[in-house]
Short mmCIF file of C-alpha atoms and ligand atoms in Angstrom, two decimals:
data_model
loop_
_atom_site.label_atom_id
_atom_site.label_comp_id
_atom_site.label_asym_id
_atom_site.label_seq_id
_atom_site.Cartn_x
_atom_site.Cartn_y
_atom_site.Cartn_z
CA UNK Z 1 -32.19 -97.88 119.99
CA UNK Z 2 -31.32 -94.18 119.58
CA UNK Z 3 -28.24 -92.82 117.85
CA UNK Z 4 -25.25 -92.01 120.02
CA UNK Z 5 -24.70 -88.26 120.54
CA UNK Z 6 -21.81 -86.75 118.61
CA UNK Z 7 -18.57 -86.99 120.56
CA UNK Z 8 -16.58 -83.89 121.42
CA UNK Z 9 -13.41 -85.96 121.56
CA UNK Z 10 -11.66 -85.93 118.21
CA UNK Z 11 -8.66 -88.03 119.24
CA UNK Z 12 -5.12 -86.83 119.93
CA UNK Z 13 -3.08 -84.91 117.38
CA UNK Z 14 -6.06 -84.01 115.23
CA UNK Z 15 -6.62 -80.28 114.92
CA UNK Z 16 -10.12 -79.50 113.63
CA UNK Z 17 -10.61 -76.99 110.84
CA UNK Z 18 -13.25 -74.29 110.70
CA UNK Z 19 -14.96 -73.45 107.41
CA UNK Z 20 -14.87 -69.72 106.65
CA UNK Z 21 -17.48 -67.76 104.69
CA UNK Z 22 -15.26 -67.53 101.59
CA UNK Z 23 -15.04 -71.34 101.26
CA UNK Z 24 -11.56 -71.56 102.75
CA UNK Z 25 -10.64 -73.51 105.89
CA UNK Z 26 -8.59 -72.49 108.91
CA UNK Z 27 -7.05 -74.76 111.58
CA UNK Z 28 -8.94 -74.06 114.79
CA UNK Z 29 -5.73 -74.10 116.84
CA UNK Z 30 -2.57 -72.21 115.96
CA UNK Z 31 0.42 -70.43 117.47
CA UNK Z 32 0.44 -66.74 118.52
CA UNK Z 33 3.49 -64.50 118.34
CA UNK Z 34 2.56 -61.28 120.18
CA UNK Z 35 5.49 -60.21 122.40
CA UNK Z 36 7.77 -62.80 120.84
CA UNK Z 37 11.07 -60.90 120.72
CA UNK Z 38 12.03 -60.26 117.07
CA UNK Z 39 15.53 -61.56 117.82
CA UNK Z 40 14.13 -64.84 119.13
CA UNK Z 41 11.18 -65.24 116.76
CA UNK Z 42 12.95 -67.59 114.34
CA UNK Z 43 13.88 -69.97 117.17
CA UNK Z 44 10.49 -69.76 118.91
CA UNK Z 45 8.49 -70.31 115.70
CA UNK Z 46 10.83 -73.14 114.65
CA UNK Z 47 10.10 -74.80 118.00
CA UNK Z 48 6.36 -74.30 117.41
CA UNK Z 49 6.53 -75.86 113.93
CA UNK Z 50 8.56 -78.72 115.38
CA UNK Z 51 5.88 -79.21 118.05
CA UNK Z 52 3.29 -79.58 115.29
CA UNK Z 53 1.71 -76.14 114.83
CA UNK Z 54 0.80 -75.36 111.23
CA UNK Z 55 -1.13 -72.10 111.78
CA UNK Z 56 0.90 -69.03 112.77
CA UNK Z 57 -0.59 -65.67 113.79
CA UNK Z 58 1.70 -62.64 113.48
CA UNK Z 59 1.34 -58.92 112.73
CA UNK Z 60 3.35 -56.07 111.30
CA UNK Z 61 3.17 -54.33 114.66
CA UNK Z 62 4.83 -57.31 116.39
CA UNK Z 63 8.00 -56.52 114.38
CA UNK Z 64 8.77 -60.24 114.22
CA UNK Z 65 7.55 -61.18 110.73
CA UNK Z 66 11.14 -61.62 109.51
CA UNK Z 67 11.83 -64.17 112.24
CA UNK Z 68 8.57 -65.96 111.47
CA UNK Z 69 9.63 -66.01 107.81
CA UNK Z 70 13.06 -67.44 108.65
CA UNK Z 71 11.43 -70.24 110.66
CA UNK Z 72 9.04 -71.06 107.81
CA UNK Z 73 11.84 -71.03 105.24
CA UNK Z 74 14.08 -73.27 107.36
CA UNK Z 75 11.31 -75.70 108.26
CA UNK Z 76 11.06 -77.36 104.86
CA UNK Z 77 7.30 -77.58 105.40
CA UNK Z 78 5.50 -76.94 102.13
CA UNK Z 79 3.67 -73.64 101.98
CA UNK Z 80 0.29 -75.23 101.38
CA UNK Z 81 0.54 -77.12 104.68
CA UNK Z 82 0.81 -73.84 106.58
CA UNK Z 83 -1.78 -71.22 107.46
CA UNK Z 84 -0.20 -67.78 107.94
CA UNK Z 85 -2.00 -64.71 109.23
CA UNK Z 86 -0.62 -61.20 109.43
CA UNK Z 87 -2.20 -57.84 110.21
CA UNK Z 88 -2.13 -54.35 108.80
CA UNK Z 89 -0.19 -51.92 110.98
CA UNK Z 90 -2.14 -49.02 112.49
CA UNK Z 91 0.10 -46.57 110.64
CA UNK Z 92 -0.87 -48.00 107.23
CA UNK Z 93 -4.61 -47.40 106.94
CA UNK Z 94 -4.41 -45.06 103.92
CA UNK Z 95 -5.28 -46.77 100.62
CA UNK Z 96 -1.77 -46.77 99.08
CA UNK Z 97 -0.16 -47.69 102.37
CA UNK Z 98 -2.33 -50.82 102.61
CA UNK Z 99 -0.76 -52.24 99.44
CA UNK Z 100 2.79 -51.23 100.42
CA UNK Z 101 2.22 -52.71 103.81
CA UNK Z 102 1.24 -56.08 102.39
CA UNK Z 103 4.29 -56.00 100.08
CA UNK Z 104 6.52 -55.48 103.10
CA UNK Z 105 4.87 -58.28 105.07
CA UNK Z 106 5.24 -60.74 102.20
CA UNK Z 107 8.91 -59.80 101.81
CA UNK Z 108 9.57 -60.15 105.55
CA UNK Z 109 7.67 -63.43 105.78
CA UNK Z 110 9.41 -64.72 102.61
CA UNK Z 111 6.12 -66.03 101.24
CA UNK Z 112 4.18 -65.39 98.03
CA UNK Z 113 0.86 -65.05 99.82
CA UNK Z 114 -0.69 -64.88 103.26
CA UNK Z 115 -3.71 -67.01 104.04
CA UNK Z 116 -5.33 -64.25 106.07
CA UNK Z 117 -4.76 -60.49 106.20
CA UNK Z 118 -6.48 -58.63 109.03
CA UNK Z 119 -7.13 -54.99 109.81
CA UNK Z 120 -5.51 -55.02 113.25
CA UNK Z 121 -7.67 -52.28 114.83
CA UNK Z 122 -10.55 -50.18 113.47
CA UNK Z 123 -9.10 -46.90 114.89
CA UNK Z 124 -12.46 -45.09 114.71
CA UNK Z 125 -10.96 -41.87 116.14
CA UNK Z 126 -8.17 -41.69 113.52
CA UNK Z 127 -8.16 -41.33 109.70
CA UNK Z 128 -11.46 -39.35 109.90
CA UNK Z 129 -13.05 -42.54 111.19
CA UNK Z 130 -12.97 -43.97 107.67
CA UNK Z 131 -12.06 -47.58 108.41
CA UNK Z 132 -14.51 -48.73 105.69
CA UNK Z 133 -12.15 -47.13 103.13
CA UNK Z 134 -9.26 -49.13 104.60
CA UNK Z 135 -11.41 -52.25 104.41
CA UNK Z 136 -12.23 -51.57 100.74
CA UNK Z 137 -8.49 -51.17 100.02
CA UNK Z 138 -7.82 -54.52 101.68
CA UNK Z 139 -10.55 -56.14 99.59
CA UNK Z 140 -8.79 -54.99 96.40
CA UNK Z 141 -5.78 -57.10 97.41
CA UNK Z 142 -7.64 -60.37 97.17
CA UNK Z 143 -7.68 -60.34 93.38
CA UNK Z 144 -3.99 -60.93 92.70
CA UNK Z 145 -3.41 -64.12 94.68
CA UNK Z 146 -1.23 -62.58 97.38
CA UNK Z 147 -3.99 -62.67 100.01
CA UNK Z 148 -6.31 -65.65 100.29
CA UNK Z 149 -8.77 -64.20 102.81
CA UNK Z 150 -9.36 -60.88 104.54
CA UNK Z 151 -10.72 -60.23 107.98
CA UNK Z 152 -10.77 -57.77 110.84
CA UNK Z 153 -9.63 -57.61 114.42
CA UNK Z 154 -10.97 -55.79 117.45
CA UNK Z 155 -14.19 -54.86 115.67
CA UNK Z 156 -17.20 -54.01 117.81
CA UNK Z 157 -20.72 -54.75 116.45
CA UNK Z 158 -21.13 -51.19 115.11
CA UNK Z 159 -17.79 -51.41 113.28
CA UNK Z 160 -18.86 -54.65 111.60
CA UNK Z 161 -22.22 -53.18 110.63
CA UNK Z 162 -20.50 -50.16 109.08
CA UNK Z 163 -18.01 -51.97 106.86
CA UNK Z 164 -20.61 -54.46 105.68
CA UNK Z 165 -23.18 -51.76 104.94
CA UNK Z 166 -20.70 -49.44 103.21
CA UNK Z 167 -18.70 -52.01 101.20
CA UNK Z 168 -20.90 -55.11 101.02
CA UNK Z 169 -17.84 -57.20 101.88
CA UNK Z 170 -18.09 -59.49 104.91
CA UNK Z 171 -14.87 -60.35 106.79
CA UNK Z 172 -14.09 -64.05 107.20
CA UNK Z 173 -13.03 -63.61 110.83
CA UNK Z 174 -13.15 -61.09 113.64
CA UNK Z 175 -10.14 -61.53 115.94
CA UNK Z 176 -11.23 -60.22 119.34
CA UNK Z 177 -10.11 -60.45 122.93
CA UNK Z 178 -11.90 -63.37 124.58
CA UNK Z 179 -11.17 -65.65 127.54
CA UNK Z 180 -13.04 -66.82 130.66
CA UNK Z 181 -12.75 -63.42 132.42
CA UNK Z 182 -13.97 -61.57 129.31
CA UNK Z 183 -16.17 -63.82 127.20
CA UNK Z 184 -16.92 -60.84 124.90
CA UNK Z 185 -20.26 -62.25 123.85
CA UNK Z 186 -21.32 -58.84 122.51
CA UNK Z 187 -18.74 -58.90 119.71
CA UNK Z 188 -18.93 -62.67 119.44
CA UNK Z 189 -22.66 -62.82 118.81
CA UNK Z 190 -22.53 -59.90 116.35
CA UNK Z 191 -19.78 -61.70 114.41
CA UNK Z 192 -21.73 -64.95 114.30
CA UNK Z 193 -24.86 -63.09 113.15
CA UNK Z 194 -22.92 -62.00 110.04
CA UNK Z 195 -21.42 -65.47 109.45
CA UNK Z 196 -18.00 -64.28 110.63
CA UNK Z 197 -15.83 -66.79 112.51
CA UNK Z 198 -14.46 -65.67 115.86
CA UNK Z 199 -10.77 -65.77 116.68
CA UNK Z 200 -10.17 -65.34 120.41
CA UNK Z 201 -6.96 -63.45 121.12
CA UNK Z 202 -5.39 -63.71 124.55
CA UNK Z 203 -7.13 -67.04 125.09
CA UNK Z 204 -5.36 -67.44 128.45
CA UNK Z 205 -6.14 -63.81 129.33
CA UNK Z 206 -2.43 -63.26 128.62
CA UNK Z 207 -1.74 -65.47 131.63
CA UNK Z 208 -4.19 -63.77 134.03
CA UNK Z 209 -6.72 -66.64 134.06
CA UNK Z 210 -4.17 -69.37 134.76
CA UNK Z 211 -4.29 -69.03 138.57
CA UNK Z 212 -8.07 -69.05 138.81
CA UNK Z 213 -9.27 -71.42 141.58
CA UNK Z 214 -12.28 -72.74 139.61
CA UNK Z 215 -10.08 -73.58 136.64
CA UNK Z 216 -7.44 -75.13 138.90
CA UNK Z 217 -10.13 -77.34 140.47
CA UNK Z 218 -11.31 -78.60 137.09
CA UNK Z 219 -7.69 -79.14 136.06
CA UNK Z 220 -7.15 -81.30 139.17
CA UNK Z 221 -10.31 -83.31 138.47
CA UNK Z 222 -9.30 -84.03 134.87
CA UNK Z 223 -5.56 -84.44 135.44
CA UNK Z 224 -4.80 -81.60 133.03
CA UNK Z 225 -3.11 -78.19 133.35
CA UNK Z 226 -5.10 -75.00 133.86
CA UNK Z 227 -3.98 -73.82 130.41
CA UNK Z 228 -5.39 -76.98 128.83
CA UNK Z 229 -8.74 -76.52 130.60
CA UNK Z 230 -9.06 -72.92 129.38
CA UNK Z 231 -8.01 -73.79 125.83
CA UNK Z 232 -10.37 -76.76 125.70
CA UNK Z 233 -13.22 -74.42 126.79
CA UNK Z 234 -12.40 -72.20 123.80
CA UNK Z 235 -12.27 -75.17 121.41
CA UNK Z 236 -15.66 -76.39 122.61
CA UNK Z 237 -17.12 -72.87 122.12
CA UNK Z 238 -16.04 -73.16 118.50
CA UNK Z 239 -13.61 -70.22 118.52
CA UNK Z 240 -10.26 -70.20 116.72
CA UNK Z 241 -7.31 -69.81 119.10
CA UNK Z 242 -3.52 -69.42 118.91
CA UNK Z 243 -1.99 -69.39 122.39
CA UNK Z 244 1.55 -68.07 122.62
CA UNK Z 245 4.38 -69.63 124.58
CA UNK Z 246 8.12 -69.35 124.19
CA UNK Z 247 8.60 -72.71 125.95
CA UNK Z 248 8.52 -75.93 123.89
CA UNK Z 249 6.94 -78.01 126.68
CA UNK Z 250 4.07 -75.51 126.97
CA UNK Z 251 3.73 -75.37 123.17
CA UNK Z 252 3.20 -79.15 123.19
CA UNK Z 253 0.84 -79.00 126.15
CA UNK Z 254 -1.27 -76.33 124.42
CA UNK Z 255 -1.65 -78.59 121.38
CA UNK Z 256 -2.72 -81.57 123.46
CA UNK Z 257 -6.42 -80.73 123.77
CA UNK Z 258 -8.20 -83.34 121.73
CA UNK Z 259 -8.47 -86.44 123.89
CA UNK Z 260 -10.63 -85.07 126.68
CA UNK Z 261 -13.82 -83.02 127.05
CA UNK Z 262 -15.40 -80.77 129.67
CA UNK Z 263 -18.67 -81.77 131.29
CA UNK Z 264 -21.70 -79.49 131.01
CA UNK Z 265 -21.18 -78.51 134.67
CA UNK Z 266 -17.49 -77.70 134.15
CA UNK Z 267 -18.33 -75.57 131.11
CA UNK Z 268 -21.01 -73.72 133.08
CA UNK Z 269 -18.55 -73.06 135.92
CA UNK Z 270 -16.05 -71.52 133.48
CA UNK Z 271 -18.81 -69.53 131.74
CA UNK Z 272 -19.71 -68.05 135.15
CA UNK Z 273 -16.22 -66.50 135.52
CA UNK Z 274 -17.08 -63.80 132.94
CA UNK Z 275 -16.52 -60.32 134.42
CA UNK Z 276 -17.84 -58.42 131.43
CA UNK Z 277 -15.89 -55.34 130.33
CA UNK Z 278 -13.97 -55.33 133.64
CA UNK Z 279 -12.33 -58.56 132.58
CA UNK Z 280 -10.58 -57.02 129.58
CA UNK Z 281 -6.79 -57.17 129.57
CA UNK Z 282 -6.50 -55.16 126.35
CA UNK Z 283 -7.69 -51.76 125.13
CA UNK Z 284 -11.26 -50.91 124.14
CA UNK Z 285 -11.60 -50.83 120.34
CA UNK Z 286 -13.82 -47.71 120.44
CA UNK Z 287 -11.01 -45.60 121.87
CA UNK Z 288 -7.76 -47.37 121.00
CA UNK Z 289 -5.71 -44.95 118.85
CA UNK Z 290 -2.07 -45.99 119.16
CA UNK Z 291 0.25 -45.50 116.22
CA UNK Z 292 3.76 -47.02 116.09
CA UNK Z 293 6.54 -44.44 116.48
P1 NDP R 301 -2.14 -65.76 125.69
O1 NDP R 301 -3.48 -65.71 126.30
O2 NDP R 301 -1.84 -66.73 124.62
O3 NDP R 301 -1.12 -65.93 126.90
C1 NDP R 301 0.27 -65.95 126.73
C2 NDP R 301 0.89 -66.05 128.12
O4 NDP R 301 0.54 -67.30 128.71
C3 NDP R 301 2.39 -65.96 128.07
O5 NDP R 301 2.81 -65.24 129.22
C4 NDP R 301 2.83 -67.43 128.20
O6 NDP R 301 4.08 -67.50 128.86
C5 NDP R 301 1.73 -68.02 129.04
N1 NDP R 301 1.46 -69.44 128.73
C6 NDP R 301 1.18 -69.98 127.51
N2 NDP R 301 0.96 -71.30 127.62
C7 NDP R 301 1.07 -71.62 128.92
C8 NDP R 301 0.94 -72.83 129.64
N3 NDP R 301 0.64 -73.99 129.04
N4 NDP R 301 1.14 -72.80 131.00
C9 NDP R 301 1.43 -71.63 131.60
N5 NDP R 301 1.56 -70.45 130.98
C10 NDP R 301 1.38 -70.44 129.65
O7 NDP R 301 -1.81 -64.25 125.20
P2 NDP R 301 -1.42 -63.59 123.82
O8 NDP R 301 -1.60 -62.13 124.00
O9 NDP R 301 -0.11 -64.04 123.35
O10 NDP R 301 -2.58 -64.07 122.81
C11 NDP R 301 -2.41 -65.10 121.86
C12 NDP R 301 -2.17 -64.52 120.48
O11 NDP R 301 -3.27 -63.70 120.07
C13 NDP R 301 -0.99 -63.54 120.40
O12 NDP R 301 0.27 -64.18 120.55
C14 NDP R 301 -1.26 -62.87 119.09
O13 NDP R 301 -0.89 -63.73 118.02
C15 NDP R 301 -2.78 -62.68 119.18
N6 NDP R 301 -3.13 -61.35 119.74
C16 NDP R 301 -3.85 -60.49 118.93
C17 NDP R 301 -4.21 -59.24 119.37
C18 NDP R 301 -4.98 -58.35 118.47
O14 NDP R 301 -5.14 -57.16 118.79
N7 NDP R 301 -5.48 -58.83 117.35
C19 NDP R 301 -3.85 -58.75 120.70
C20 NDP R 301 -3.11 -59.73 121.50
C21 NDP R 301 -2.81 -60.98 121.02
P3 NDP R 301 5.41 -68.19 128.21
O15 NDP R 301 5.62 -67.60 126.84
O16 NDP R 301 6.49 -67.84 129.19
O17 NDP R 301 5.10 -69.66 128.17
#
């Protein structure tokens, strides 16, 4: 008698962890905070923690780190049970600004360290194109215990190759846009080739994929919501995700992904929705050059 194949169903309420290349672990599912109003962030993130999220993704450019920090402080959850990511603002790529920027984030978040600090965008057309220098400055921050891991976001394959060649330091993650309309396999495969875990931002295509007829059909067949079908597809691909919702019932729904699985045919049908670059909802990393006012 042969061995049973490994099951994709982990059981409810169990969030898998992904091992990163610096021997740390990250919960595969977390909570995103892009476009969470700074004035409402404390309430929204408190609701997310109450729902069971323990991994929070924020950024200096979201202007809501203080609200995230208030929610963490009020929660009573011990710091080592939480995984907190923030990101370097586009205006802070110069070496000294990188350190000041982290200081400000830690103060706003009211924490002694962040688990993960990301370069938010490579900005290859700004700062003389020297994002490897910014990356080297971020790497210096790991030594003093205030940053557990460092990674990048919105890095194309050539950007990854450059920082690794010029600094020898491999990011733990690359946080890139990815969802059924834009699978982004180009950046995904390049990340995997370097041993870099993929974080898929905009996992629901920022809402654009939710009305898709193929997804709705699978949702009907499985008795799940379209959001759950899309998020389960991401989980089964092995990517790290942190969907955002301001509504507690959706927060709970987006956590409830671990007692069902997609069939091979359902996965193939979702894979076939990929529109390539036309499916992007965000900016292209080669040309994005926005600086906060
Ligand atoms: P998402 O793909 O998570 O989509 C969020 C949208 O989907 C919101 O409009 C939300 O509405 C809606 N939604 C969420 N859950 C449900 C549900 N169960 N049913 C119906 N609608 C739902 O987009 P994000 O851009 O927020 O991406 C996730 C996270 O990725 C961000 O919050 C941020 O942390 C990160 N990110 C990183 C970027 C980068 O450059 N590194 C860029 C963009 C995002 P509602 O709130 O009303 O429920």
